[in-house]
Amino acid sequence: MPAPLLHVTTSPALPQAADAVVIGGGIVGVCTAYYLARRGVKVALVEKGRIGAEQSSRNWGWCRQQNRDARELLMATASLALWEAMAGQIGQDVGFRRCGLHYLSNDEAELAGWARWRDFARGEGVVTHMLSAAEAAERGRATGKAWKGGVFSPTDGIADPERAAPVIALGTLALGGSVHQMCAARGLELEGGRVAAVVTEAGVIRTRTVVMAGGAWASSFCRQLGIRFPQASIRSSILAVGPGADLPDALHTSQVSTTRRGDGGYTLAISGKARVDVTAQQMRFATSFLPMFFKRRKSLAPGGLQGLRSGHETLRRWRLDASTPMERMRILDPRPDHGQIAETLRRARALFPALADVPVTAAWAGYIDSTPDGVPAIGETNIPGFILAAGFSGHGFGIGPGAGHLIADLVTGTAPILDPRPYHPSRFDQSSWGKVAEF
């Protein structure tokens, strides 16, 4: 895989039983397992490929409150505090820093939208500063351009996608949990209509509680159980350049966005730009996603057949005693959009003169799984003991700790860290018109 990722050596033996099983080793899954283990819950985390190998290592690394939809803001705020505490709890660096996030613009309408969000956020206790033209020029001096204004969110930050999920998985191991890579969950066994076990390719784990945190694979897994979960993925492409430039740690403009990586280089991306690869599942849920695609229509472009070949959005059903699509595609590693990569690099070098001679070190793509309203699905399904935690719509890395803590609260019956009702999957029984996330 082209995106850098810390390797984790995990548990050799599958337990016969566990208090809870978490399916999926991305940021949401590892955070869920970690917070369960911290409470003394015997938890097993199963991952069909490598910990963090899909979208959790392919994102920008932003951990932000700025411009969050109101339904996600409290989770984002909680997550920042949890990110900050993790390094001390685990004893290893997850790469989190409250460096602040910078947004610069020459568009009056965009600036007005940011100002409206600032006014809303004040009521939620979130501090963000609108920047004057002079302040924006100073904070964006690496561009050498004049700017009409911007916004700066001082308490937001970044974490390292290369390290975060693997280090949190190590924290789970240190607390007595077990973590199993190259171990696909094929399905569930039920007794009396509720969860009784997870069937994996390596054996069966008896349990009464299962958390499905399988990212882009979640809907096809739910389909095996007769659960309708509308989910669709888009293919996003980004690149990394090596050290050698001095740019802000995290900066967004309409042209390109940059993030400093742990090695001193930068990740470069065009915000929102992505390809829509056709899949059977996407066609099945097309009407549910009309509001989302209409709202994002200027940023999305038709893709190809990679999604069909990858198998993550299949409508087929599989047997529990035979190989599944997850075992044939251990890690979703789609080809990047080379035209978009070239355009991103061109824009970045035009905006930041210091990048002119800095070499590209890698380029990659990832599938970002979304819900019809762009807000995660978190909550128990109509199968008692089966909790869904998926559809994070490109926001999962930053809010992963808050989501994991909330899921652990639901599993253990603890007072939740925040109100879980806005995230419950039952909302997809209704139309998403007028409810699509603004940011």
Coordinates of C-alpha atoms in Angstrom, one line a residue:
M1 CA 0.0 0.0 0.0
P2 CA 1.4 3.5 -0.9
A3 CA 0.2 5.3 2.2
P4 CA 2.7 5.0 5.1
L5 CA 1.5 2.9 8.1
L6 CA 3.1 1.7 11.3
H7 CA 3.1 -2.1 11.5
V8 CA 1.5 -3.8 14.5
T9 CA 2.2 -7.4 15.6
T10 CA -1.0 -8.6 17.2
S11 CA -2.5 -11.5 19.2
P12 CA -1.7 -15.0 17.8
A13 CA -4.6 -16.9 19.2
L14 CA -8.3 -16.2 18.8
P15 CA -10.2 -16.2 22.1
Q16 CA -13.1 -18.7 22.4
A17 CA -15.3 -16.0 24.1
A18 CA -15.3 -12.3 24.7
D19 CA -17.5 -9.8 26.4
A20 CA -17.5 -7.8 23.2
V21 CA -16.2 -8.2 19.7
V22 CA -15.3 -5.2 17.5
I23 CA -15.2 -5.8 13.7
G24 CA -12.9 -3.4 11.9
G25 CA -9.5 -2.0 12.8
G26 CA -9.8 1.5 11.5
I27 CA -9.8 4.5 13.9
V28 CA -13.3 4.0 15.1
G29 CA -12.9 0.3 15.7
V30 CA -9.6 0.7 17.6
C31 CA -10.9 3.6 19.7
T32 CA -14.0 1.5 20.6
A33 CA -11.8 -1.5 21.6
Y34 CA -9.5 0.8 23.6
Y35 CA -12.2 2.5 25.6
L36 CA -13.9 -0.9 26.3
A37 CA -10.6 -2.4 27.5
R38 CA -10.0 0.6 29.7
R39 CA -13.2 -0.3 31.5
G40 CA -12.1 -3.9 32.1
V41 CA -14.3 -5.3 29.3
K42 CA -12.8 -8.5 27.7
V43 CA -12.7 -7.2 24.1
A44 CA -11.5 -8.8 20.9
L45 CA -10.8 -6.7 17.8
V46 CA -10.9 -8.5 14.4
E47 CA -9.6 -6.9 11.2
K48 CA -9.6 -8.6 7.8
G49 CA -6.4 -6.9 6.8
R50 CA -4.0 -4.6 8.7
I51 CA -4.8 -2.2 11.5
G52 CA -5.5 1.3 10.0
A53 CA -4.7 0.2 6.4
E54 CA -7.8 1.7 4.7
Q55 CA -9.1 5.2 5.1
S56 CA -7.7 5.7 8.6
S57 CA -4.2 6.0 7.2
R58 CA -5.2 7.7 3.9
N59 CA -6.8 10.9 5.3
W60 CA -5.5 14.4 6.0
G61 CA -5.1 13.8 9.7
W62 CA -7.3 16.8 10.7
C63 CA -8.9 16.8 14.1
R64 CA -11.3 19.8 13.8
Q65 CA -14.3 21.5 15.3
Q66 CA -14.1 24.3 12.7
N67 CA -17.0 24.1 10.2
R68 CA -18.4 20.9 11.7
D69 CA -22.1 20.2 11.2
A70 CA -24.0 20.9 14.4
R71 CA -24.8 17.2 14.9
E72 CA -21.1 16.4 15.0
L73 CA -19.7 19.4 16.9
L74 CA -20.0 18.0 20.4
M75 CA -18.4 14.8 19.3
A76 CA -15.5 16.8 17.7
T77 CA -15.0 18.8 20.9
A78 CA -15.0 15.7 23.1
S79 CA -12.6 14.0 20.7
L80 CA -10.0 16.7 20.9
A81 CA -9.7 16.2 24.7
L82 CA -9.5 12.5 24.2
W83 CA -6.8 12.8 21.5
E84 CA -4.8 14.9 23.9
A85 CA -5.1 12.4 26.7
M86 CA -4.2 9.3 24.7
A87 CA -0.4 9.7 24.5
G88 CA -0.1 9.8 28.2
Q89 CA -2.5 6.9 28.8
I90 CA -0.9 4.7 26.2
G91 CA 2.7 5.8 26.7
Q92 CA 3.2 6.3 22.9
D93 CA 2.8 9.2 20.6
V94 CA -0.3 9.2 18.3
G95 CA 1.0 12.3 16.6
F96 CA -1.7 14.6 17.9
R97 CA -0.9 18.4 18.2
R98 CA -3.3 21.3 18.8
C99 CA -1.5 23.4 16.1
G100 CA -4.7 25.3 15.1
L101 CA -6.2 25.1 11.6
H102 CA -6.1 28.0 9.1
Y103 CA -8.6 28.7 6.4
L104 CA -8.0 31.5 3.8
S105 CA -10.3 32.8 1.1
N106 CA -10.9 35.5 -1.4
D107 CA -14.6 34.6 -1.7
E108 CA -16.9 36.9 0.2
A109 CA -19.7 34.3 0.3
E110 CA -17.3 31.7 1.7
L111 CA -16.1 34.2 4.4
A112 CA -19.7 35.0 5.3
G113 CA -20.4 31.3 5.7
W114 CA -17.5 30.9 8.1
A115 CA -18.6 34.0 10.1
R116 CA -22.1 32.5 10.5
W117 CA -20.5 29.2 11.7
R118 CA -18.4 31.2 14.2
D119 CA -21.5 32.8 15.6
F120 CA -23.2 29.5 16.0
A121 CA -20.1 27.9 17.5
R122 CA -19.8 30.6 20.2
G123 CA -23.1 29.3 21.6
E124 CA -21.5 25.8 21.9
G125 CA -18.4 27.1 23.7
V126 CA -16.1 26.8 20.6
V127 CA -13.6 29.6 19.9
T128 CA -12.8 30.5 16.4
H129 CA -11.4 33.8 15.0
M130 CA -12.2 35.5 11.7
L131 CA -9.1 37.0 10.1
S132 CA -8.8 40.4 8.5
A133 CA -7.1 40.8 5.2
A134 CA -3.9 41.8 6.9
E135 CA -4.1 38.8 9.4
A136 CA -4.8 36.4 6.6
A137 CA -1.9 37.6 4.6
E138 CA 0.4 37.2 7.6
R139 CA -0.8 33.7 8.4
G140 CA -0.7 32.8 4.7
R141 CA 2.6 34.4 4.0
A142 CA 3.9 31.1 2.6
T143 CA 1.6 31.7 -0.4
G144 CA 3.0 35.2 -1.1
K145 CA -0.6 36.3 -1.9
A146 CA -3.1 38.8 -0.7
W147 CA -6.3 37.4 0.9
K148 CA -9.6 39.0 1.7
G149 CA -9.8 37.1 5.0
G150 CA -9.9 33.8 6.7
V151 CA -10.6 31.9 9.9
F152 CA -8.3 30.4 12.5
S153 CA -9.4 27.7 15.0
P154 CA -6.7 27.7 17.7
T155 CA -7.8 24.7 19.7
D156 CA -8.1 22.3 16.6
G157 CA -5.2 20.2 15.5
I158 CA -3.9 17.2 13.6
A159 CA -2.9 13.6 14.4
D160 CA -0.7 11.3 12.4
P161 CA -2.6 8.9 10.2
E162 CA 0.5 6.7 9.9
R163 CA 0.6 6.1 13.7
A164 CA -2.7 6.8 15.3
A165 CA -4.8 3.6 14.7
P166 CA -1.8 1.2 15.2
V167 CA -0.7 2.9 18.5
I168 CA -4.3 2.9 19.9
A169 CA -4.4 -0.8 19.0
L170 CA -1.2 -1.3 21.0
G171 CA -2.9 0.5 23.9
T172 CA -5.8 -2.0 23.7
L173 CA -3.3 -4.9 23.9
A174 CA -1.6 -3.4 26.9
L175 CA -5.0 -3.2 28.7
G176 CA -5.7 -6.9 28.1
G177 CA -7.7 -6.8 24.9
S178 CA -6.8 -9.0 21.9
V179 CA -6.3 -7.7 18.4
H180 CA -6.4 -10.0 15.3
Q181 CA -5.2 -9.0 11.9
M182 CA -5.8 -11.0 8.7
C183 CA -8.9 -12.3 10.4
A184 CA -12.1 -11.4 8.5
A185 CA -15.5 -11.6 10.3
R186 CA -17.8 -13.5 8.0
G187 CA -21.0 -13.1 10.0
L188 CA -22.9 -13.7 13.2
E189 CA -24.6 -16.5 15.0
L190 CA -27.9 -15.7 16.7
E191 CA -29.7 -17.3 19.6
G192 CA -33.3 -16.3 20.3
G193 CA -32.9 -13.5 17.8
R194 CA -29.9 -11.8 19.5
V195 CA -26.2 -12.0 19.0
A196 CA -24.5 -15.2 20.3
A197 CA -21.2 -15.3 18.4
V198 CA -19.0 -13.9 15.6
V199 CA -17.9 -16.3 12.9
T200 CA -14.5 -15.4 11.6
E201 CA -12.3 -17.1 9.1
A202 CA -10.1 -18.3 12.0
G203 CA -12.9 -19.6 14.2
V204 CA -15.9 -18.6 16.3
I205 CA -15.9 -16.1 19.2
R206 CA -18.8 -16.5 21.6
T207 CA -20.1 -13.1 22.6
R208 CA -23.3 -11.2 23.3
T209 CA -22.1 -7.8 21.9
V210 CA -20.7 -7.0 18.5
V211 CA -19.7 -3.6 17.1
M212 CA -19.6 -3.3 13.3
A213 CA -17.0 -0.6 12.6
G214 CA -16.1 -2.0 9.2
G215 CA -16.0 1.3 7.3
A216 CA -16.9 0.9 3.6
W217 CA -17.7 -2.8 4.2
A218 CA -20.3 -2.2 6.8
S219 CA -23.4 -2.1 4.6
S220 CA -22.6 -5.4 2.7
F221 CA -22.0 -7.1 6.1
C222 CA -25.3 -5.8 7.4
R223 CA -27.1 -7.1 4.3
Q224 CA -26.1 -10.6 5.3
L225 CA -28.3 -10.1 8.4
G226 CA -31.2 -8.5 6.7
I227 CA -30.4 -5.0 7.9
R228 CA -30.8 -2.2 5.4
F229 CA -28.0 0.4 5.9
P230 CA -27.8 3.0 3.1
Q231 CA -24.1 3.6 2.4
A232 CA -22.1 4.8 -0.6
S233 CA -18.4 5.4 -1.1
I234 CA -16.5 7.9 -3.1
R235 CA -12.8 7.6 -4.2
S236 CA -10.6 10.4 -3.0
S237 CA -7.0 10.9 -4.2
I238 CA -4.2 12.7 -2.4
L239 CA -0.4 12.9 -2.5
A240 CA 2.5 13.5 -0.2
V241 CA 5.7 15.5 -0.8
G242 CA 8.9 15.3 1.2
P243 CA 10.4 17.8 3.6
G244 CA 12.0 21.0 2.4
A245 CA 9.2 23.7 2.6
D246 CA 8.0 25.7 5.5
L247 CA 4.2 25.8 5.4
P248 CA 1.6 26.1 8.1
D249 CA 0.9 22.8 9.9
A250 CA -2.7 22.7 8.5
L251 CA -4.0 25.2 5.9
H252 CA -7.1 25.1 3.7
T253 CA -7.9 27.1 0.6
S254 CA -10.4 26.5 -2.2
Q255 CA -7.4 25.6 -4.5
V256 CA -5.6 23.1 -2.3
S257 CA -5.2 22.1 1.4
T258 CA -1.9 21.1 3.1
T259 CA -1.1 19.2 6.2
R260 CA 2.4 18.7 7.8
R261 CA 3.2 15.0 8.2
G262 CA 5.2 13.4 11.0
D263 CA 8.3 13.2 8.7
G264 CA 8.3 16.9 8.0
G265 CA 6.7 16.5 4.6
Y266 CA 3.2 17.5 3.6
T267 CA 0.0 15.9 2.4
L268 CA -1.7 17.8 -0.4
A269 CA -5.4 17.5 -1.4
I270 CA -8.2 19.3 -3.1
S271 CA -11.1 19.5 -0.6
G272 CA -14.2 17.5 -1.5
K273 CA -12.8 16.4 -4.9
A274 CA -13.6 12.7 -5.6
R275 CA -14.7 10.1 -8.1
V276 CA -17.9 8.1 -7.8
D277 CA -17.1 4.5 -8.8
V278 CA -20.2 2.6 -9.8
T279 CA -21.3 -0.3 -7.6
A280 CA -24.4 -2.4 -7.3
Q281 CA -25.0 -1.1 -3.7
Q282 CA -24.7 2.5 -4.9
M283 CA -27.4 1.9 -7.5
R284 CA -29.6 0.2 -4.8
F285 CA -29.4 3.3 -2.6
A286 CA -29.3 5.9 -5.3
T287 CA -32.6 7.6 -4.3
S288 CA -31.4 7.9 -0.7
F289 CA -28.2 9.7 -1.9
L290 CA -29.8 12.1 -4.3
P291 CA -29.7 15.0 -1.8
M292 CA -26.1 14.3 -1.0
F293 CA -24.9 14.0 -4.6
F294 CA -26.9 17.0 -5.6
K295 CA -25.3 19.1 -2.9
R296 CA -21.8 17.8 -3.7
R297 CA -22.3 17.8 -7.5
K298 CA -19.6 20.4 -8.3
S299 CA -16.9 18.3 -6.5
L300 CA -17.9 14.8 -7.6
A301 CA -17.1 13.2 -11.0
P302 CA -18.0 9.9 -12.5
G303 CA -15.5 7.1 -11.8
G304 CA -14.9 3.7 -13.2
L305 CA -15.3 0.0 -12.4
Q306 CA -12.8 -0.2 -9.5
G307 CA -15.6 -0.3 -6.9
L308 CA -17.3 -3.3 -8.6
R309 CA -14.0 -5.2 -8.6
S310 CA -13.2 -4.3 -5.0
G311 CA -16.3 -6.0 -3.7
H312 CA -16.9 -3.8 -0.7
E313 CA -20.3 -2.7 -2.0
T314 CA -21.6 -6.0 -3.3
L315 CA -25.2 -7.1 -3.0
R316 CA -24.3 -10.8 -3.1
R317 CA -24.8 -13.0 0.0
W318 CA -22.0 -15.3 1.2
R319 CA -21.7 -18.4 3.2
L320 CA -20.0 -18.5 6.6
D321 CA -18.0 -21.6 5.8
A322 CA -16.4 -20.3 2.6
S323 CA -14.2 -17.4 1.6
T324 CA -15.9 -14.0 1.5
P325 CA -15.2 -10.8 -0.4
M326 CA -13.3 -9.4 2.6
E327 CA -10.8 -12.2 2.3
R328 CA -10.3 -11.7 -1.4
M329 CA -9.7 -7.9 -0.9
R330 CA -7.9 -7.6 2.4
I331 CA -7.1 -3.9 2.0
L332 CA -9.1 -1.5 -0.2
D333 CA -6.3 0.1 -2.2
P334 CA -7.9 1.8 -5.3
R335 CA -5.8 3.4 -7.9
P336 CA -5.6 7.2 -7.5
D337 CA -7.0 9.6 -10.0
H338 CA -3.8 10.6 -11.8
G339 CA -5.4 13.6 -13.4
Q340 CA -6.5 14.9 -10.0
I341 CA -3.0 14.1 -8.5
A342 CA -1.4 16.2 -11.3
E343 CA -3.9 19.0 -10.8
T344 CA -3.3 19.0 -7.0
L345 CA 0.4 19.2 -7.4
R346 CA 0.1 22.0 -10.0
R347 CA -2.2 24.0 -7.7
A348 CA 0.0 23.5 -4.7
R349 CA 3.2 24.6 -6.5
A350 CA 1.4 27.6 -7.9
L351 CA 0.1 28.6 -4.4
F352 CA 3.3 27.8 -2.5
P353 CA 6.5 28.7 -4.3
A354 CA 8.6 26.8 -1.7
L355 CA 7.1 23.5 -3.1
A356 CA 8.5 24.1 -6.6
D357 CA 11.5 21.7 -6.1
V358 CA 10.1 19.5 -3.4
P359 CA 9.7 15.9 -4.7
V360 CA 6.5 13.9 -4.6
T361 CA 7.0 10.9 -2.3
A362 CA 3.7 9.0 -2.7
A363 CA 0.2 9.2 -4.1
W364 CA -2.8 7.1 -3.1
A365 CA -6.5 6.9 -3.0
G366 CA -9.1 5.7 -0.5
Y367 CA -12.8 4.9 -0.4
I368 CA -14.7 7.3 1.9
D369 CA -17.9 5.7 3.1
S370 CA -20.8 8.1 3.5
T371 CA -24.4 8.1 4.8
P372 CA -27.2 9.9 3.0
D373 CA -27.0 12.9 5.4
G374 CA -23.2 12.9 5.9
V375 CA -23.5 12.1 9.6
P376 CA -22.3 8.8 11.2
A377 CA -24.6 5.9 12.0
I378 CA -24.0 4.8 15.6
G379 CA -26.5 2.7 17.6
E380 CA -27.9 -0.7 18.2
T381 CA -29.7 -2.3 15.2
N382 CA -32.9 -4.4 15.3
I383 CA -30.7 -7.3 16.3
P384 CA -30.1 -7.0 20.0
G385 CA -26.4 -6.8 20.8
F386 CA -25.4 -5.7 17.3
I387 CA -24.2 -2.1 17.2
L388 CA -23.5 -0.3 14.0
A389 CA -20.7 2.3 13.9
A390 CA -20.1 3.3 10.3
G391 CA -20.7 5.9 7.6
F392 CA -18.4 8.5 9.0
S393 CA -18.4 10.4 5.7
G394 CA -14.8 11.6 5.7
H395 CA -14.9 12.8 9.3
G396 CA -14.1 9.6 11.1
F397 CA -10.4 10.2 11.8
G398 CA -10.9 13.4 13.8
I399 CA -13.9 12.3 15.7
G400 CA -12.8 8.7 16.2
P401 CA -12.0 8.9 19.9
G402 CA -15.3 10.5 20.7
A403 CA -17.2 7.9 18.7
G404 CA -15.3 5.1 20.3
H405 CA -16.0 6.5 23.8
L406 CA -19.7 6.9 23.0
I407 CA -19.9 3.3 21.7
A408 CA -18.1 2.0 24.8
D409 CA -20.7 3.9 26.8
L410 CA -23.6 2.2 24.9
V411 CA -22.0 -1.2 25.3
T412 CA -21.4 -0.9 29.1
G413 CA -24.6 1.0 29.9
T414 CA -22.6 4.1 31.1
A415 CA -24.0 7.6 30.9
P416 CA -23.0 8.6 27.4
I417 CA -20.3 11.2 26.8
L418 CA -22.8 13.0 24.5
D419 CA -26.4 12.5 23.3
P420 CA -26.4 9.5 21.0
R421 CA -29.8 10.1 19.4
P422 CA -28.7 12.2 16.4
Y423 CA -26.6 9.3 15.2
H424 CA -29.0 6.4 15.5
P425 CA -29.4 4.4 12.2
S426 CA -33.2 4.4 12.5
R427 CA -33.2 7.9 11.0
F428 CA -32.5 6.5 7.6
D429 CA -36.1 5.3 7.6
Q430 CA -36.9 8.9 6.7
S431 CA -35.8 11.1 3.8
S432 CA -32.5 13.0 3.9
W433 CA -33.8 16.0 1.9
G434 CA -32.9 19.2 3.8
K435 CA -30.7 17.3 6.3
V436 CA -27.4 16.8 4.5
A437 CA -24.4 18.0 6.6
E438 CA -23.3 21.5 5.6
F439 CA -19.6 20.9 6.1

